[in-house]
Amino acid sequence: MFYTLVGGVLHHAMHMTDALLLMTAAKVENLSTLVGSRILIFSAGNPADKMALRLQRSGAFVKALNGQERDVLPLIKRWHPVLLIITDWTVDMAPWLNELLSLPVCTHLCVLALGADDEAHAMSALDAGASAYLADTVTESVLRAQIGTLLKNGHHWENTEVRQDPYIWINPESSRIRLNGSEIRLSRRLFRFLHYLALHPDRTFTASEIANVLSDGQKFIQENSVAAQVHRLRKYMEAAGAGEWLETVHGFGYRLTLPQKKSFDVKLS
């Protein structure tokens, strides 16, 4: 069963078909928002490894935390997820969630709670600040649709600033990039490409993954054109003495390797 607050009133679907109708706006096209999104799954009970694996296969970056409530905030501060999924929701978790969402670091955090199929549990989660509540018996298709909708409406990775002085600074708000202290100007597509790589340094991406990033999940880009885009981006980076950062990993794909620094700062705007 799906629960949400509309105008301060709890609405729910009594049957799965009703839930699917409520999710009409979150069909397959919305699932592209999963790609590159950071999702934290917190469980105080049974581990959510299977859910994490399914979301990872959809292109999301997922961390599954099986522990205690006090373990959640430190991970949010370090990793900056855009969506927190809480499994095994209980009514007594409400004060903790309410306090968590009052913190500045959680200003843009979307929360999906999963728990028992009754209004008491749903209302406690929504009153505490959860963006949506689902009964833990819903099908995977409904769960994925709701996650896609929350990510689409929430704070996505495109708004995340990357800063590692003095090497790289990417500010999405002003659409500016500095490498080694020199500003470079990129097209919107190449800006998105470098931004995405910089958020995940040292991770190797396949041509198909990069094609999805370049297309923004909306326009089809052939994988064989990815090499040309990489070549163009590397040329711009070379002008700032950073061309060698963009590496070709033969047989696997491409990765961005940044100069070493004691800490790597990612700030939410």
Short mmCIF file of C-alpha atoms in Angstrom, two decimals:
data_model
loop_
_atom_site.label_atom_id
_atom_site.label_comp_id
_atom_site.label_asym_id
_atom_site.label_seq_id
_atom_site.Cartn_x
_atom_site.Cartn_y
_atom_site.Cartn_z
CA MET A 1 0.00 0.00 0.00
CA PHE A 2 1.17 3.50 -0.90
CA TYR A 3 0.74 6.41 1.50
CA THR A 4 1.35 10.11 1.04
CA LEU A 5 0.26 13.39 2.58
CA VAL A 6 -1.83 15.71 0.41
CA GLY A 7 -2.80 18.99 2.01
CA GLY A 8 -2.04 17.54 5.41
CA VAL A 9 -4.43 14.63 4.88
CA LEU A 10 -3.27 11.02 4.61
CA HIS A 11 -4.20 9.41 1.30
CA HIS A 12 -3.72 5.78 0.50
CA ALA A 13 -4.52 3.17 -2.14
CA MET A 14 -6.47 0.15 -0.93
CA HIS A 15 -5.35 -2.13 -3.74
CA MET A 16 -2.23 -2.59 -5.79
CA THR A 17 -4.01 -1.45 -8.95
CA ASP A 18 -4.84 1.84 -7.22
CA ALA A 19 -1.22 2.25 -6.21
CA LEU A 20 -0.13 1.73 -9.80
CA LEU A 21 -2.58 4.40 -10.96
CA LEU A 22 -1.13 6.82 -8.43
CA MET A 23 2.31 6.08 -9.89
CA THR A 24 1.31 6.83 -13.53
CA ALA A 25 3.61 9.86 -13.64
CA ALA A 26 6.57 7.72 -12.56
CA LYS A 27 6.83 5.19 -15.36
CA VAL A 28 9.93 3.81 -17.00
CA GLU A 29 11.23 7.17 -18.20
CA ASN A 30 11.57 8.37 -14.60
CA LEU A 31 13.80 5.44 -13.70
CA SER A 32 16.65 7.12 -15.62
CA THR A 33 16.95 9.37 -12.56
CA LEU A 34 18.40 6.38 -10.73
CA VAL A 35 21.58 6.59 -12.79
CA GLY A 36 24.30 8.27 -10.78
CA SER A 37 22.08 9.01 -7.78
CA ARG A 38 23.45 8.36 -4.30
CA ILE A 39 21.03 6.29 -2.25
CA LEU A 40 21.51 5.29 1.38
CA ILE A 41 19.46 2.35 2.65
CA PHE A 42 19.19 2.16 6.42
CA SER A 43 17.90 -0.89 8.22
CA ALA A 44 17.82 -1.47 11.94
CA GLY A 45 16.52 -4.99 11.35
CA ASN A 46 17.03 -7.30 8.40
CA PRO A 47 19.85 -6.26 6.02
CA ALA A 48 18.68 -4.70 2.74
CA ASP A 49 21.47 -6.11 0.58
CA LYS A 50 19.09 -7.45 -2.09
CA MET A 51 17.41 -4.07 -2.52
CA ALA A 52 20.81 -2.39 -2.72
CA LEU A 53 21.97 -4.79 -5.42
CA ARG A 54 18.85 -4.21 -7.54
CA LEU A 55 19.25 -0.44 -7.35
CA GLN A 56 22.94 -0.71 -8.21
CA ARG A 57 22.01 -2.67 -11.32
CA SER A 58 19.82 0.29 -12.32
CA GLY A 59 22.84 2.59 -12.21
CA ALA A 60 22.49 4.09 -8.75
CA PHE A 61 25.33 4.42 -6.26
CA VAL A 62 24.07 2.66 -3.15
CA LYS A 63 25.29 2.16 0.39
CA ALA A 64 23.41 -0.25 2.67
CA LEU A 65 23.75 0.47 6.38
CA ASN A 66 22.58 -2.18 8.82
CA GLY A 67 23.04 -0.70 12.27
CA GLN A 68 21.66 1.87 14.66
CA GLU A 69 20.05 5.25 14.13
CA ARG A 70 23.13 7.11 15.39
CA ASP A 71 25.16 5.60 12.52
CA VAL A 72 23.11 7.35 9.83
CA LEU A 73 24.11 11.00 10.30
CA PRO A 74 27.91 10.48 10.07
CA LEU A 75 27.45 8.64 6.77
CA ILE A 76 25.18 11.35 5.41
CA LYS A 77 27.80 13.97 6.28
CA ARG A 78 30.56 12.01 4.55
CA TRP A 79 28.70 10.75 1.50
CA HIS A 80 25.83 13.21 0.82
CA PRO A 81 23.10 10.87 -0.47
CA VAL A 82 20.11 12.40 -2.24
CA LEU A 83 17.72 9.71 -1.00
CA LEU A 84 17.48 7.90 2.33
CA ILE A 85 15.44 4.69 2.33
CA ILE A 86 14.45 3.47 5.79
CA THR A 87 13.32 -0.14 5.96
CA ASP A 88 11.52 -1.81 8.86
CA TRP A 89 9.99 1.51 9.93
CA THR A 90 8.53 1.64 13.44
CA VAL A 91 6.58 4.39 15.16
CA ASP A 92 9.31 4.99 17.73
CA MET A 93 11.72 6.04 14.94
CA ALA A 94 9.72 9.24 14.34
CA PRO A 95 11.54 11.51 16.86
CA TRP A 96 14.91 10.46 15.43
CA LEU A 97 13.87 11.15 11.82
CA ASN A 98 12.33 14.49 12.75
CA GLU A 99 15.56 15.59 14.43
CA LEU A 100 17.68 14.28 11.55
CA LEU A 101 15.75 16.23 8.92
CA SER A 102 16.02 19.45 10.95
CA LEU A 103 19.80 19.52 10.36
CA PRO A 104 21.19 21.73 7.55
CA VAL A 105 23.06 18.80 5.98
CA CYS A 106 19.69 17.10 5.38
CA THR A 107 17.94 20.10 3.85
CA HIS A 108 17.70 18.50 0.39
CA LEU A 109 17.46 14.89 1.55
CA CYS A 110 14.44 12.88 0.33
CA VAL A 111 13.23 10.08 2.60
CA LEU A 112 11.27 6.97 1.71
CA ALA A 113 10.06 4.85 4.64
CA LEU A 114 9.05 1.20 4.28
CA GLY A 115 7.12 -0.63 6.98
CA ALA A 116 3.88 -2.19 8.11
CA ASP A 117 0.77 -1.76 6.00
CA ASP A 118 -1.28 0.42 8.35
CA GLU A 119 -2.10 4.08 8.75
CA ALA A 120 -0.48 4.46 12.17
CA HIS A 121 2.96 3.58 10.81
CA ALA A 122 2.46 5.64 7.65
CA MET A 123 1.25 8.71 9.51
CA SER A 124 4.13 8.59 12.00
CA ALA A 125 6.69 8.51 9.16
CA LEU A 126 5.04 11.27 7.13
CA ASP A 127 4.56 13.48 10.18
CA ALA A 128 8.25 13.05 10.98
CA GLY A 129 9.18 14.38 7.54
CA ALA A 130 9.36 11.34 5.25
CA SER A 131 8.65 12.22 1.62
CA ALA A 132 6.61 9.04 1.10
CA TYR A 133 5.69 5.81 2.83
CA LEU A 134 5.25 2.37 1.26
CA ALA A 135 4.10 -0.87 2.81
CA ASP A 136 7.00 -3.30 2.71
CA THR A 137 4.79 -5.73 0.77
CA VAL A 138 4.65 -3.61 -2.42
CA THR A 139 6.01 -4.98 -5.66
CA GLU A 140 9.44 -4.04 -6.91
CA SER A 141 7.94 -2.10 -9.83
CA VAL A 142 5.98 0.18 -7.48
CA LEU A 143 9.04 0.64 -5.27
CA ARG A 144 11.24 1.57 -8.22
CA ALA A 145 8.61 3.96 -9.57
CA GLN A 146 8.35 5.75 -6.22
CA ILE A 147 12.13 6.00 -5.92
CA GLY A 148 12.32 7.41 -9.44
CA THR A 149 9.69 10.02 -8.64
CA LEU A 150 11.43 11.13 -5.44
CA LEU A 151 14.77 11.45 -7.19
CA LYS A 152 13.23 13.38 -10.06
CA ASN A 153 11.59 15.84 -7.69
CA GLY A 154 14.50 15.96 -5.25
CA HIS A 155 18.00 17.34 -5.10
CA HIS A 156 19.94 15.47 -7.81
CA TRP A 157 23.67 15.16 -8.36
CA GLU A 158 23.73 17.95 -10.95
CA ASN A 159 23.52 20.47 -8.10
CA THR A 160 26.51 19.11 -6.19
CA GLU A 161 29.63 21.26 -6.11
CA VAL A 162 33.03 19.61 -6.46
CA ARG A 163 36.05 21.29 -4.91
CA GLN A 164 39.55 19.96 -4.41
CA ASP A 165 41.88 22.94 -4.16
CA PRO A 166 44.02 23.79 -5.98
CA TYR A 167 43.28 21.21 -8.66
CA ILE A 168 39.60 21.23 -9.52
CA TRP A 169 36.51 23.32 -8.83
CA ILE A 170 33.14 22.67 -10.48
CA ASN A 171 30.27 24.96 -9.57
CA PRO A 172 26.96 23.89 -11.17
CA GLU A 173 25.16 27.03 -9.98
CA SER A 174 27.45 29.33 -11.98
CA SER A 175 28.34 26.69 -14.63
CA ARG A 176 32.05 27.35 -14.09
CA ILE A 177 35.00 24.97 -14.00
CA ARG A 178 38.56 25.61 -12.91
CA LEU A 179 41.36 23.08 -13.37
CA ASN A 180 44.77 23.81 -11.85
CA GLY A 181 43.54 27.35 -11.22
CA SER A 182 42.62 27.98 -14.88
CA GLU A 183 39.01 28.35 -15.96
CA ILE A 184 37.86 26.30 -18.93
CA ARG A 185 34.62 26.68 -20.88
CA LEU A 186 32.71 23.58 -21.91
CA SER A 187 29.50 22.81 -23.69
CA ARG A 188 26.59 21.74 -21.50
CA ARG A 189 27.15 18.10 -22.45
CA LEU A 190 30.89 18.11 -21.69
CA PHE A 191 30.27 20.06 -18.48
CA ARG A 192 27.88 17.33 -17.36
CA PHE A 193 30.38 14.64 -18.36
CA LEU A 194 33.33 16.09 -16.42
CA HIS A 195 31.11 16.94 -13.44
CA TYR A 196 29.89 13.37 -13.22
CA LEU A 197 33.40 11.92 -13.45
CA ALA A 198 34.66 14.34 -10.79
CA LEU A 199 31.96 13.22 -8.37
CA HIS A 200 33.26 9.65 -8.72
CA PRO A 201 37.06 9.91 -9.06
CA ASP A 202 39.02 6.72 -9.75
CA ARG A 203 35.87 4.84 -10.80
CA THR A 204 35.99 3.29 -14.27
CA PHE A 205 32.87 3.85 -16.38
CA THR A 206 31.92 1.79 -19.40
CA ALA A 207 31.01 3.41 -22.71
CA SER A 208 27.33 2.60 -22.16
CA GLU A 209 27.35 4.26 -18.73
CA ILE A 210 28.99 7.37 -20.15
CA ALA A 211 26.51 7.44 -23.04
CA ASN A 212 23.69 7.52 -20.52
CA VAL A 213 25.30 10.42 -18.64
CA LEU A 214 25.94 12.37 -21.85
CA SER A 215 22.36 11.89 -22.99
CA ASP A 216 20.86 12.80 -19.62
CA GLY A 217 18.72 9.68 -20.04
CA GLN A 218 16.65 11.49 -22.68
CA LYS A 219 18.37 11.38 -26.06
CA PHE A 220 20.02 8.33 -27.52
CA ILE A 221 23.79 8.52 -27.96
CA GLN A 222 25.65 5.69 -29.63
CA GLU A 223 28.43 4.15 -27.59
CA ASN A 224 30.92 4.54 -30.44
CA SER A 225 30.54 8.32 -30.19
CA VAL A 226 31.71 8.28 -26.57
CA ALA A 227 35.37 8.07 -27.63
CA ALA A 228 34.97 11.29 -29.63
CA GLN A 229 33.44 13.06 -26.63
CA VAL A 230 36.28 11.84 -24.40
CA HIS A 231 38.80 13.13 -26.95
CA ARG A 232 37.12 16.55 -27.03
CA LEU A 233 37.01 16.82 -23.25
CA ARG A 234 40.64 15.77 -22.90
CA LYS A 235 41.68 18.52 -25.32
CA TYR A 236 39.98 21.16 -23.19
CA MET A 237 41.59 19.72 -20.06
CA GLU A 238 45.03 19.71 -21.68
CA ALA A 239 44.80 23.50 -22.04
CA ALA A 240 44.75 23.65 -18.24
CA GLY A 241 47.49 21.05 -17.82
CA ALA A 242 45.04 18.36 -16.72
CA GLY A 243 44.67 16.19 -19.80
CA GLU A 244 46.36 13.21 -18.17
CA TRP A 245 43.66 13.08 -15.48
CA LEU A 246 41.18 11.62 -17.96
CA GLU A 247 42.42 8.09 -18.50
CA THR A 248 41.46 5.42 -21.00
CA VAL A 249 41.24 2.00 -19.35
CA HIS A 250 41.56 -0.29 -22.35
CA GLY A 251 38.91 -2.97 -22.47
CA PHE A 252 36.93 -1.39 -19.64
CA GLY A 253 36.19 2.29 -20.24
CA TYR A 254 37.34 5.63 -18.84
CA ARG A 255 38.09 7.18 -15.47
CA LEU A 256 39.12 10.48 -13.93
CA THR A 257 42.12 10.32 -11.60
CA LEU A 258 42.63 13.47 -9.57
CA PRO A 259 45.87 14.51 -7.87
CA GLN A 260 46.14 13.25 -4.32
CA LYS A 261 44.87 15.41 -1.49
CA LYS A 262 44.41 14.73 2.19
CA SER A 263 40.64 15.16 1.91
CA PHE A 264 38.08 15.37 -0.87
CA ASP A 265 35.30 17.89 -0.36
CA VAL A 266 31.87 17.59 -1.94
CA LYS A 267 29.46 20.34 -0.98
CA LEU A 268 25.73 20.56 -1.61
CA SER A 269 24.59 23.91 -2.91
#
